[in-house]
Coordinates of C-alpha atoms in Angstrom, one line a residue:
Chain A
X4 CA 4.0 7.0 -13.8
X5 CA 2.0 9.1 -11.4
X6 CA 3.6 9.5 -8.1
X7 CA 2.7 11.3 -4.9
X8 CA 5.5 13.2 -3.2
X9 CA 5.6 13.1 0.5
X10 CA 7.6 15.4 2.7
X11 CA 9.6 15.3 4.8
X12 CA 11.3 12.1 3.7
X13 CA 12.3 11.3 7.2
X14 CA 11.8 12.9 10.7
X15 CA 13.7 12.4 13.9
X16 CA 11.7 13.8 16.9
X17 CA 11.6 13.5 20.6
X18 CA 8.7 11.8 22.4
X19 CA 5.9 14.3 23.2
X20 CA 6.5 16.4 20.1
X21 CA 3.9 17.0 17.4
X22 CA 4.5 15.9 13.9
X23 CA 3.3 17.2 10.5
X24 CA 3.8 15.6 7.2
X25 CA 2.2 16.2 3.8
X26 CA 1.6 14.7 0.4
X27 CA 1.3 16.5 -2.9
X28 CA 0.4 15.7 -6.4
X29 CA 0.4 17.5 -9.7
X30 CA -3.1 16.3 -10.5
X31 CA -6.4 16.2 -8.7
X32 CA -7.3 13.2 -6.4
X33 CA -10.7 12.4 -5.2
X34 CA -9.8 10.1 -2.3
X35 CA -6.9 10.3 0.1
X36 CA -5.8 7.6 2.5
X37 CA -3.1 7.5 5.1
X38 CA -1.3 4.3 6.1
X39 CA 1.4 3.3 8.6
X40 CA 3.8 0.5 8.0
X41 CA 5.7 -1.1 10.9
X42 CA 8.9 -3.1 10.1
X43 CA 8.1 -6.6 8.7
X44 CA 4.4 -5.8 8.3
X45 CA 2.0 -4.5 5.8
X46 CA 0.6 -1.0 5.7
X47 CA -2.3 -0.4 8.0
X48 CA -5.0 2.1 7.3
X49 CA -5.0 5.1 9.7
X50 CA -7.5 7.6 8.1
X51 CA -9.5 7.8 4.9
X52 CA -10.7 11.1 3.4
X53 CA -13.3 11.5 0.7
X54 CA -14.2 15.1 0.4
X55 CA -12.1 18.3 -0.3
X56 CA -11.5 20.2 2.9
X57 CA -12.5 17.2 5.1
X58 CA -10.7 17.1 8.4
X59 CA -10.8 13.7 10.2
X60 CA -9.2 12.5 13.4
X61 CA -8.3 9.1 14.7
X62 CA -7.0 9.4 18.3
X63 CA -3.9 11.6 18.2
X64 CA -3.9 11.6 14.4
X65 CA -5.6 14.2 12.3
X66 CA -5.6 14.3 8.5
X67 CA -6.9 16.8 6.1
X68 CA -8.0 16.6 2.4
X69 CA -6.5 19.7 0.8
X70 CA -9.0 22.1 -0.7
X71 CA -7.2 22.1 -4.1
X72 CA -7.6 18.2 -4.1
X73 CA -3.9 18.1 -4.9
X74 CA -2.6 17.6 -1.4
X75 CA -3.3 16.0 2.0
X76 CA -1.8 16.5 5.5
X77 CA -1.3 14.3 8.5
X78 CA -0.6 15.5 12.0
X79 CA 0.4 13.4 15.0
X80 CA 0.1 15.1 18.3
X81 CA 2.1 14.2 21.4
X82 CA 4.2 11.5 19.7
X83 CA 5.0 8.3 21.5
X84 CA 7.7 5.6 20.7
X85 CA 5.2 3.3 19.0
X86 CA 4.5 6.0 16.4
X87 CA 7.8 4.9 14.8
X88 CA 7.3 3.6 11.3
X89 CA 6.8 4.7 7.7
X90 CA 3.7 6.8 6.9
X91 CA 2.3 6.6 3.4
X92 CA -0.3 8.7 1.8
X93 CA -2.3 7.1 -1.0
X94 CA -4.9 8.4 -3.4
X95 CA -7.3 7.6 -6.2
X96 CA -8.0 10.1 -9.0
X97 CA -11.5 8.9 -9.8
X98 CA -14.4 7.6 -7.7
X99 CA -14.8 4.5 -9.8
X100 CA -12.3 2.3 -11.4
X101 CA -8.9 3.6 -10.6
X102 CA -5.8 2.2 -8.9
X103 CA -4.6 3.4 -5.5
X104 CA -1.4 5.2 -5.9
X105 CA 1.0 5.4 -3.0
X106 CA 3.3 8.3 -1.9
X107 CA 7.0 8.0 -1.4
X108 CA 6.7 7.6 2.4
X109 CA 7.8 9.6 5.5
X110 CA 10.0 7.6 7.9
X111 CA 9.3 8.7 11.5
X112 CA 11.8 8.0 14.3
X113 CA 10.8 8.9 17.9
X114 CA 13.4 9.2 20.6
X115 CA 12.4 8.8 24.3
Chain B
X29 CA -8.7 -13.8 13.0
X30 CA -10.1 -11.9 10.0
X31 CA -7.2 -10.9 7.8
X32 CA -5.3 -10.9 4.6
X33 CA -2.8 -13.7 4.9
X34 CA 0.0 -14.6 2.5
X35 CA 2.5 -17.4 2.4
X36 CA 5.4 -17.8 2.6
X37 CA 6.7 -14.8 4.6
X38 CA 10.2 -15.3 3.2
X39 CA 11.3 -16.9 0.0
X40 CA 14.9 -17.3 -1.1
X41 CA 15.6 -18.8 -4.4
X42 CA 18.0 -18.8 -7.3
X43 CA 17.8 -17.0 -10.6
X44 CA 15.8 -18.9 -13.2
X45 CA 13.6 -20.7 -10.8
X46 CA 9.8 -20.5 -10.8
X47 CA 8.0 -19.7 -7.5
X48 CA 4.5 -19.0 -6.2
X49 CA 3.1 -16.8 -3.5
X50 CA -0.3 -17.5 -2.1
X51 CA -2.8 -15.0 -0.7
X52 CA -6.2 -15.5 1.0
X53 CA -8.6 -13.1 2.6
X54 CA -11.5 -14.0 4.8
X55 CA -12.9 -10.5 5.0
X56 CA -15.6 -11.2 2.3
X57 CA -14.1 -8.7 0.0
X58 CA -14.7 -8.6 -3.7
X59 CA -11.4 -7.1 -4.9
X60 CA -7.8 -8.3 -4.4
X61 CA -4.5 -6.8 -5.3
X62 CA -0.7 -7.5 -5.6
X63 CA 1.7 -4.7 -4.8
X64 CA 5.5 -4.7 -5.0
X65 CA 7.6 -2.7 -2.5
X66 CA 11.1 -2.0 -3.6
X67 CA 14.2 -1.4 -1.5
X68 CA 13.3 2.3 -1.2
X69 CA 9.9 1.3 0.2
X70 CA 8.0 2.5 -2.8
X71 CA 4.7 0.6 -3.2
X72 CA 3.6 0.0 -6.8
X73 CA 0.5 -1.8 -7.9
X74 CA 1.0 -4.9 -10.1
X75 CA -2.4 -6.5 -10.5
X76 CA -6.0 -6.2 -9.3
X77 CA -8.8 -8.7 -9.5
X78 CA -12.5 -8.0 -8.9
X79 CA -14.7 -11.1 -8.4
X80 CA -12.0 -13.2 -10.0
X81 CA -11.7 -11.0 -13.1
X82 CA -8.5 -9.2 -13.9
X83 CA -9.1 -5.4 -13.9
X84 CA -5.7 -3.9 -13.5
X85 CA -2.5 -5.2 -15.1
X86 CA 0.3 -2.7 -14.7
X87 CA 3.4 -2.9 -16.9
X88 CA 4.6 -6.0 -15.3
X89 CA 6.7 -8.6 -17.2
X90 CA 4.6 -11.5 -18.3
X91 CA 6.8 -13.8 -16.2
X92 CA 4.4 -12.7 -13.5
X93 CA 1.0 -14.4 -13.7
X94 CA -1.7 -13.9 -11.1
X95 CA -4.4 -16.5 -10.6
X96 CA -7.7 -16.1 -8.8
X97 CA -9.4 -19.4 -8.3
X98 CA -12.2 -17.7 -6.3
X99 CA -12.7 -14.2 -4.9
X100 CA -11.0 -15.1 -1.6
X101 CA -7.8 -16.1 -3.2
X102 CA -5.2 -14.4 -5.4
X103 CA -2.0 -16.2 -6.0
X104 CA 1.1 -14.9 -7.8
X105 CA 3.3 -17.1 -9.9
X106 CA 6.6 -15.9 -11.1
X107 CA 8.6 -17.7 -13.9
X108 CA 12.3 -17.5 -14.6
X109 CA 13.1 -15.3 -11.6
X110 CA 15.6 -12.5 -12.0
X111 CA 17.7 -10.6 -9.5
X112 CA 15.6 -7.5 -10.0
X113 CA 12.5 -9.4 -8.8
X114 CA 13.9 -9.2 -5.2
X115 CA 11.4 -7.2 -3.3
X116 CA 8.6 -7.5 -0.8
X117 CA 5.3 -8.4 -2.4
X118 CA 2.1 -7.4 -0.6
X119 CA -1.3 -8.8 -1.2
X120 CA -4.3 -6.6 -0.3
X121 CA -8.1 -6.7 -0.5
X122 CA -10.9 -4.2 -0.5
X123 CA -14.7 -4.4 -0.1
X124 CA -15.2 -3.6 -3.7
X125 CA -13.6 -1.6 -6.5
X126 CA -14.9 1.8 -5.6
X127 CA -12.8 4.6 -4.3
X128 CA -14.7 4.4 -1.0
X129 CA -13.2 1.0 -0.2
X130 CA -9.8 1.3 1.5
X131 CA -7.3 -1.5 1.0
X132 CA -6.3 -4.0 3.7
X133 CA -2.8 -5.4 3.4
X134 CA -1.2 -8.7 4.2
X135 CA 2.1 -8.8 6.0
X136 CA 4.2 -9.3 2.9
X137 CA 6.4 -11.9 1.3
X138 CA 10.1 -11.0 1.1
X139 CA 11.5 -12.5 -2.0
X140 CA 15.2 -12.7 -2.4
X141 CA 16.7 -13.9 -5.7
X142 CA 20.3 -15.0 -5.6

């Protein structure tokens, strides 16, 4: 079935570094969402994007809806230890009835 | 607290048994979902209900039967459990069925079938 590919699969960085990850699809998506999952918990919404080219920030996080509608990017600036977790992109292909498809996840590890 | 809550958090059972997972949301949302997360952390939708009506039923074995007694509850019953059913099951809800409504997830139920 349809899958969103995220890269990198995992990242090991030092506290204070900036992080970039992306999510790509072979087909057009009309909504992109970014979630973070901590161990033992459910995914929590970070940022929602609804328009091609849209750039939205949430604190140290910034996400962009790719202009081709086939990709999205998430940046984290000045990482801190609590940024550790798995980051998922998710998308919907239509504005109406369509399921939310999740990406393969990027596992982030931050070392002090 | 306003949230999506699911019970139990852990469920260990033997092959062949029947089990249920319950989910409740007090966010006033119209739409609820069940997702399965496998050992590689991949999240895949199983079912979605909008105002108690089934609107998505992915290719899930019919041993899995969702039930929505009202729009605040979506329970998942699983018959004749198999080893491959071991996973974390997440309930989620959204305001409505439109793409403008992000999903809010519960904390998951880790099912282990032995």
